[in-house]
């Protein structure tokens, strides 16, 4: 192995490390302070858009009944839904931009809006 080969190996390792930090690293501190909102859609139209920094309980009417959306501690969740399987409630607390919960029987969508999307997962690929 020559000096040139060693230099190429070192440069390649640095490039891989920098690429990892750039594309998959932790978000900047500025991203965490960005204004985030929760958007609630009912039947395809926007029912409400609320900031996540204020606690609230929103009742969203739909064809199957009332869906209750709770906002607390910088997160939102579907607290109660008329769906028999409880899929909306099982989505849990939504915190990152792009997180969402859907109540299909009631045609309600709860989505977190923000500057950047959350971390990559297998669905993104």
Coordinates of N, CA, C and O in Angstrom, one line a residue:
X1 N 0.9 -1.2 0.0 CA 0.0 0.0 0.0 C 0.9 1.2 0.0 O 1.8 1.4 0.8
X2 N 0.6 2.1 -0.9 CA 1.4 3.3 -1.0 C 0.8 4.5 -0.2 O -0.3 4.4 0.3
X3 N 1.6 5.6 -0.2 CA 1.1 6.8 0.5 C -0.2 7.3 -0.2 O -1.1 7.7 0.5
X4 N -0.3 7.2 -1.5 CA -1.4 7.7 -2.2 C -2.7 6.8 -1.9 O -3.8 7.3 -1.7
X5 N -2.4 5.5 -1.8 CA -3.5 4.6 -1.4 C -4.1 4.9 0.0 O -5.3 5.0 0.3
X6 N -3.2 5.2 0.9 CA -3.5 5.5 2.3 C -4.3 6.9 2.3 O -5.3 7.0 3.1
X7 N -3.9 7.8 1.5 CA -4.5 9.1 1.4 C -6.0 8.9 0.9 O -6.9 9.5 1.4
X8 N -6.2 8.1 -0.1 CA -7.5 7.8 -0.7 C -8.4 7.2 0.4 O -9.6 7.5 0.5
X9 N -7.9 6.2 1.1 CA -8.6 5.5 2.2 C -9.1 6.5 3.3 O -10.2 6.5 3.7
X10 N -8.2 7.4 3.7 CA -8.5 8.4 4.7 C -9.5 9.4 4.2 O -10.5 9.7 4.9
X11 N -9.4 9.8 3.0 CA -10.4 10.8 2.4 C -11.7 10.1 2.3 O -12.8 10.7 2.6
X12 N -11.8 8.8 1.9 CA -13.0 8.1 1.8 C -13.7 8.0 3.1 O -14.9 8.2 3.2
X13 N -12.9 7.7 4.2 CA -13.5 7.5 5.5 C -14.1 8.9 6.0 O -15.1 8.9 6.6
X14 N -13.3 10.0 5.8 CA -13.8 11.3 6.1 C -15.1 11.6 5.4 O -16.0 12.2 6.0
X15 N -15.2 11.3 4.1 CA -16.3 11.6 3.3 C -17.6 10.9 3.8 O -18.7 11.4 3.9
X16 N -17.4 9.6 4.2 CA -18.5 8.8 4.7 C -19.0 9.4 6.1 O -20.2 9.5 6.3
X17 N -18.0 9.7 6.9 CA -18.4 10.3 8.2 C -19.1 11.6 8.1 O -20.1 11.8 8.8
X18 N -18.6 12.5 7.2 CA -19.3 13.8 7.0 C -20.7 13.6 6.4 O -21.6 14.3 6.7
X19 N -20.8 12.7 5.5 CA -22.1 12.4 4.9 C -23.1 11.9 5.9 O -24.3 12.3 5.9
X20 N -22.7 11.1 6.8 CA -23.5 10.5 7.8 C -24.1 11.7 8.7 O -25.3 11.8 9.0
X21 N -23.2 12.5 9.2 CA -23.6 13.7 10.0 C -24.5 14.6 9.3 O -25.5 15.1 9.8
X22 N -24.2 14.9 8.0 CA -25.0 15.8 7.2 C -26.5 15.3 7.0 O -27.4 16.0 7.1
X23 N -26.6 14.0 6.6 CA -27.9 13.5 6.2 C -28.7 12.7 7.2 O -29.9 12.7 7.2
X24 N -28.0 12.1 8.2 CA -28.7 11.3 9.2 C -28.4 11.7 10.6 O -28.8 11.1 11.6
X25 N -27.7 12.8 10.8 CA -27.3 13.2 12.2 C -28.5 13.8 12.9 O -29.6 14.0 12.4
X26 N -28.2 14.3 14.1 CA -29.3 14.9 14.9 C -29.7 16.2 14.3 O -28.9 16.9 13.7
X27 N -30.9 16.6 14.5 CA -31.4 17.9 14.0 C -30.7 19.1 14.7 O -30.3 18.9 15.8
X28 N -30.6 20.2 14.0 CA -29.9 21.4 14.6 C -30.8 21.9 15.8 O -32.0 21.6 15.8
X29 N -30.2 22.6 16.7 CA -30.9 23.1 17.8 C -32.0 24.1 17.3 O -33.0 24.3 17.9
X30 N -31.7 24.8 16.2 CA -32.7 25.7 15.7 C -34.0 25.0 15.2 O -35.0 25.6 15.2
X31 N -33.9 23.8 14.7 CA -35.0 23.1 14.3 C -36.0 22.7 15.4 O -37.2 22.7 15.3
X32 N -35.4 22.5 16.6 CA -36.2 22.1 17.8 C -37.1 23.3 18.2 O -38.2 23.1 18.8
X33 N -36.6 24.5 18.0 CA -37.4 25.6 18.5 C -38.4 26.2 17.5 O -39.0 27.1 17.7
X34 N -38.4 25.5 16.3 CA -39.3 26.0 15.2 C -40.7 25.8 15.7 O -41.1 24.9 16.4
X35 N -41.6 26.7 15.2 CA -43.0 26.7 15.5 C -43.6 25.4 14.9 O -43.5 25.2 13.7
X36 N -44.3 24.7 15.7 CA -45.0 23.5 15.3 C -46.5 23.6 15.6 O -46.8 24.2 16.6
X37 N -47.3 23.1 14.7 CA -48.7 23.2 14.8 C -49.3 21.8 14.6 O -48.7 20.9 14.0
X38 N -50.5 21.6 15.0 CA -51.3 20.4 14.7 C -52.4 20.9 13.8 O -53.1 21.9 14.1
X39 N -52.6 20.1 12.7 CA -53.7 20.4 11.8 C -54.7 19.3 11.9 O -54.3 18.1 11.8
X40 N -55.9 19.6 12.0 CA -57.0 18.6 12.1 C -57.9 18.8 10.9 O -58.5 19.8 10.7
X41 N -58.0 17.7 10.2 CA -58.9 17.7 9.0 C -60.1 16.8 9.3 O -60.0 15.8 9.9
X42 N -61.3 17.3 8.9 CA -62.5 16.5 9.0 C -63.2 16.5 7.7 O -63.6 17.5 7.1
X43 N -63.3 15.3 7.2 CA -64.0 15.1 5.9 C -63.2 15.7 4.7 O -63.8 16.2 3.8
X44 N -61.9 15.9 4.8 CA -61.1 16.4 3.8 C -60.9 17.9 3.9 O -60.2 18.5 3.1
X45 N -61.6 18.6 4.8 CA -61.4 20.1 4.9 C -60.8 20.4 6.3 O -61.0 19.6 7.3
X46 N -60.0 21.4 6.4 CA -59.4 21.8 7.6 C -60.4 22.2 8.6 O -61.1 23.2 8.4
X47 N -60.4 21.5 9.8 CA -61.3 21.9 10.9 C -60.6 22.9 11.8 O -61.2 23.8 12.3
X48 N -59.3 22.6 12.1 CA -58.6 23.5 13.0 C -57.1 23.4 12.8 O -56.6 22.3 12.3
X49 N -56.4 24.5 13.1 CA -54.9 24.5 13.1 C -54.5 25.2 14.4 O -54.7 26.4 14.5
X50 N -53.8 24.4 15.3 CA -53.5 24.9 16.6 C -52.1 24.8 16.9 O -51.4 23.8 16.5
X51 N -51.5 25.7 17.7 CA -50.1 25.6 18.1 C -49.9 24.5 19.2 O -50.9 24.2 20.0
X52 N -48.8 23.8 19.2 CA -48.6 22.7 20.1 C -48.1 23.2 21.5 O -48.0 22.4 22.4
X53 N -47.8 24.5 21.6 CA -47.3 25.0 22.9 C -48.4 25.4 23.8 O -48.2 25.9 24.9
X54 N -49.7 25.2 23.4 CA -50.8 25.5 24.3 C -51.7 24.3 24.5 O -52.0 23.6 23.5
X55 N -52.0 23.9 25.7 CA -52.8 22.8 26.0 C -54.3 23.0 25.5 O -54.8 24.1 25.7
X56 N -54.9 22.0 24.9 CA -56.3 22.2 24.5 C -56.9 20.8 24.3 O -56.2 19.8 24.2
X57 N -58.2 20.8 24.3 CA -59.0 19.6 24.0 C -60.1 20.0 23.0 O -60.9 20.9 23.2
X58 N -60.0 19.4 21.8 CA -60.8 19.7 20.7 C -61.7 18.6 20.4 O -61.3 17.4 20.3
X59 N -63.0 18.9 20.2 CA -64.0 17.9 19.8 C -64.3 18.1 18.3 O -64.8 19.2 17.9
X60 N -64.0 17.1 17.5 CA -64.2 17.2 16.1 C -65.4 16.3 15.7 O -65.4 15.1 15.8
X61 N -66.5 16.9 15.2 CA -67.6 16.1 14.8 C -67.4 15.4 13.4 O -66.7 15.9 12.6
X62 N -67.9 14.3 13.3 CA -67.8 13.5 12.0 C -69.0 12.6 11.8 O -69.9 12.6 12.7
X63 N -69.1 11.9 10.7 CA -70.2 11.0 10.4 C -70.5 9.9 11.4 O -71.6 9.5 11.6
X64 N -69.4 9.5 12.1 CA -69.6 8.4 13.1 C -69.8 8.9 14.5 O -70.0 8.1 15.4
X65 N -69.5 10.2 14.8 CA -69.6 10.7 16.1 C -68.6 11.8 16.4 O -68.2 12.5 15.5
X66 N -68.1 11.9 17.6 CA -67.2 12.9 18.0 C -65.8 12.3 18.2 O -65.7 11.2 18.9
X67 N -64.8 12.9 17.6 CA -63.4 12.5 17.9 C -62.8 13.6 18.8 O -62.9 14.7 18.4
X68 N -62.2 13.2 19.9 CA -61.5 14.1 20.8 C -60.0 14.1 20.6 O -59.4 13.1 20.7
X69 N -59.5 15.3 20.3 CA -58.1 15.5 20.1 C -57.5 16.3 21.3 O -58.0 17.4 21.6
X70 N -56.5 15.7 21.9 CA -55.9 16.4 23.1 C -54.5 16.9 22.7 O -53.7 16.2 22.0
X71 N -54.2 18.2 23.1 CA -52.9 18.8 22.9 C -52.4 19.1 24.3 O -53.0 19.8 25.1
X72 N -51.2 18.6 24.5 CA -50.5 18.8 25.8 C -49.0 18.6 25.7 O -48.6 17.7 25.0
X73 N -48.3 19.4 26.4 CA -46.8 19.2 26.5 C -46.1 19.1 25.2 O -45.2 18.3 25.0
X74 N -46.6 19.9 24.2 CA -45.9 20.0 22.9 C -46.2 18.8 22.0 O -45.5 18.5 21.1
X75 N -47.3 18.1 22.3 CA -47.7 16.9 21.5 C -49.2 16.9 21.4 O -49.9 17.5 22.1
X76 N -49.7 16.1 20.4 CA -51.1 15.9 20.2 C -51.4 14.4 20.1 O -50.6 13.6 19.7
X77 N -52.7 14.1 20.4 CA -53.1 12.7 20.3 C -54.6 12.6 20.1 O -55.3 13.5 20.4
X78 N -55.0 11.5 19.6 CA -56.4 11.2 19.5 C -56.8 10.5 20.8 O -56.5 9.4 21.1
X79 N -57.5 11.3 21.6 CA -57.9 10.8 23.0 C -59.0 9.8 22.9 O -59.1 8.9 23.7
X80 N -60.0 10.1 22.0 CA -61.2 9.2 21.9 C -61.7 9.3 20.5 O -61.7 10.4 19.9
X81 N -62.2 8.2 20.0 CA -62.7 8.1 18.7 C -63.8 7.1 18.6 O -63.8 6.1 19.3
X82 N -64.9 7.3 17.8 CA -66.0 6.4 17.7 C -65.6 5.1 17.0 O -66.4 4.2 16.9
X83 N -64.4 5.0 16.4 CA -64.1 3.8 15.7 C -64.0 2.6 16.6 O -63.5 2.7 17.8
X84 N -64.4 1.4 16.2 CA -64.5 0.2 17.0 C -63.1 -0.4 17.3 O -63.0 -1.1 18.3
X85 N -62.2 -0.2 16.4 CA -60.8 -0.8 16.6 C -59.8 0.1 17.3 O -58.8 -0.4 17.7
X86 N -60.1 1.4 17.5 CA -59.2 2.3 18.2 C -57.9 2.5 17.6 O -56.9 2.8 18.2
X87 N -57.9 2.5 16.2 CA -56.6 2.7 15.5 C -56.1 4.1 15.8 O -54.9 4.3 15.9
X88 N -56.9 5.0 15.8 CA -56.5 6.4 16.0 C -55.9 6.6 17.4 O -54.8 7.2 17.5
X89 N -56.4 6.0 18.4 CA -55.9 6.1 19.7 C -54.5 5.4 19.8 O -53.6 5.8 20.6
X90 N -54.4 4.3 19.1 CA -53.1 3.5 19.2 C -51.9 4.2 18.5 O -50.8 3.8 18.7
X91 N -52.2 5.3 17.8 CA -51.1 6.0 17.2 C -50.3 6.7 18.3 O -49.1 7.1 18.1
X92 N -50.9 7.0 19.4 CA -50.2 7.6 20.6 C -49.9 9.1 20.4 O -50.6 9.7 19.6
X93 N -49.0 9.6 21.1 CA -48.7 11.0 21.1 C -47.9 11.3 19.8 O -46.9 10.7 19.5
X94 N -48.3 12.3 19.1 CA -47.7 12.8 17.9 C -46.8 14.0 18.3 O -47.3 15.0 18.8
X95 N -45.5 13.9 18.0 CA -44.6 15.0 18.5 C -43.8 15.6 17.3 O -43.5 16.7 17.3
X96 N -43.4 14.8 16.3 CA -42.5 15.2 15.3 C -43.3 15.7 14.0 O -44.4 15.2 13.8
X97 N -42.7 16.6 13.3 CA -43.4 17.1 12.0 C -43.5 15.8 11.1 O -42.6 15.1 10.9
X98 N -44.7 15.7 10.6 CA -45.0 14.5 9.7 C -45.8 13.4 10.4 O -46.3 12.6 9.7
X99 N -45.8 13.4 11.7 CA -46.5 12.4 12.5 C -48.0 12.6 12.3 O -48.5 13.7 12.2
X100 N -48.8 11.5 12.1 CA -50.2 11.7 12.0 C -51.0 10.5 12.5 O -50.4 9.4 12.7
X101 N -52.2 10.7 12.8 CA -53.2 9.7 13.2 C -54.5 9.9 12.4 O -54.8 11.0 12.2
X102 N -55.1 8.8 12.1 CA -56.3 8.8 11.3 C -57.4 8.0 11.9 O -57.2 6.9 12.3
X103 N -58.6 8.6 12.0 CA -59.8 8.0 12.4 C -60.7 7.7 11.1 O -61.4 8.7 10.7
X104 N -60.5 6.6 10.5 CA -61.2 6.3 9.3 C -62.8 6.3 9.4 O -63.4 6.9 8.5
X105 N -63.4 5.7 10.4 CA -64.8 5.8 10.4 C -65.4 7.2 10.6 O -66.5 7.5 10.1
X106 N -64.6 8.1 11.2 CA -65.1 9.4 11.4 C -64.5 10.4 10.4 O -64.8 11.6 10.4
X107 N -63.6 9.9 9.5 CA -62.9 10.8 8.5 C -62.2 11.9 9.1 O -62.3 13.1 8.6
X108 N -61.4 11.7 10.1 CA -60.6 12.7 10.8 C -59.2 12.4 10.7 O -58.7 11.2 10.9
X109 N -58.4 13.4 10.3 CA -56.9 13.2 10.2 C -56.3 14.3 11.2 O -56.6 15.4 11.1
X110 N -55.3 13.8 12.0 CA -54.5 14.7 12.9 C -53.1 14.6 12.4 O -52.5 13.5 12.3
X111 N -52.5 15.8 12.1 CA -51.2 15.8 11.5 C -50.4 16.9 12.2 O -50.8 18.0 12.4
X112 N -49.1 16.6 12.5 CA -48.2 17.6 13.0 C -47.5 18.3 11.9 O -46.9 17.6 11.0
X113 N -47.5 19.6 11.9 CA -46.8 20.4 10.9 C -45.6 21.1 11.5 O -45.6 21.4 12.7
X114 N -44.6 21.3 10.7 CA -43.4 21.9 11.2 C -42.4 22.2 10.1 O -42.7 21.9 8.9
X115 N -41.3 22.7 10.5 CA -40.2 23.1 9.5 C -39.6 21.8 8.8 O -39.4 21.8 7.6
X116 N -39.3 20.8 9.6 CA -38.6 19.7 9.1 C -39.4 18.4 9.5 O -40.1 18.4 10.5
X117 N -39.2 17.4 8.7 CA -39.8 16.1 9.0 C -39.0 15.4 10.0 O -37.8 15.7 10.3
X118 N -39.6 14.4 10.7 CA -38.9 13.6 11.7 C -37.8 12.7 11.1 O -37.6 12.8 9.9
X119 N -37.2 11.9 11.9 CA -36.2 11.0 11.4 C -36.6 10.0 10.4 O -37.8 9.7 10.3
X120 N -35.7 9.5 9.6 CA -36.0 8.5 8.6 C -36.5 7.2 9.3 O -36.0 6.9 10.3
X121 N -37.4 6.5 8.6 CA -37.7 5.2 9.1 C -37.9 4.3 7.9 O -37.7 4.7 6.7
X122 N -38.3 3.0 8.1 CA -38.4 2.1 6.9 C -39.4 2.5 5.9 O -39.3 2.1 4.7
X123 N -40.4 3.3 6.3 CA -41.5 3.7 5.4 C -40.9 4.7 4.3 O -41.3 4.7 3.2
X124 N -39.9 5.5 4.7 CA -39.4 6.5 3.8 C -38.6 5.8 2.7 O -38.4 6.5 1.7
X125 N -38.2 4.6 2.8 CA -37.4 4.0 1.8 C -38.3 3.2 0.9 O -38.1 2.6 0.0

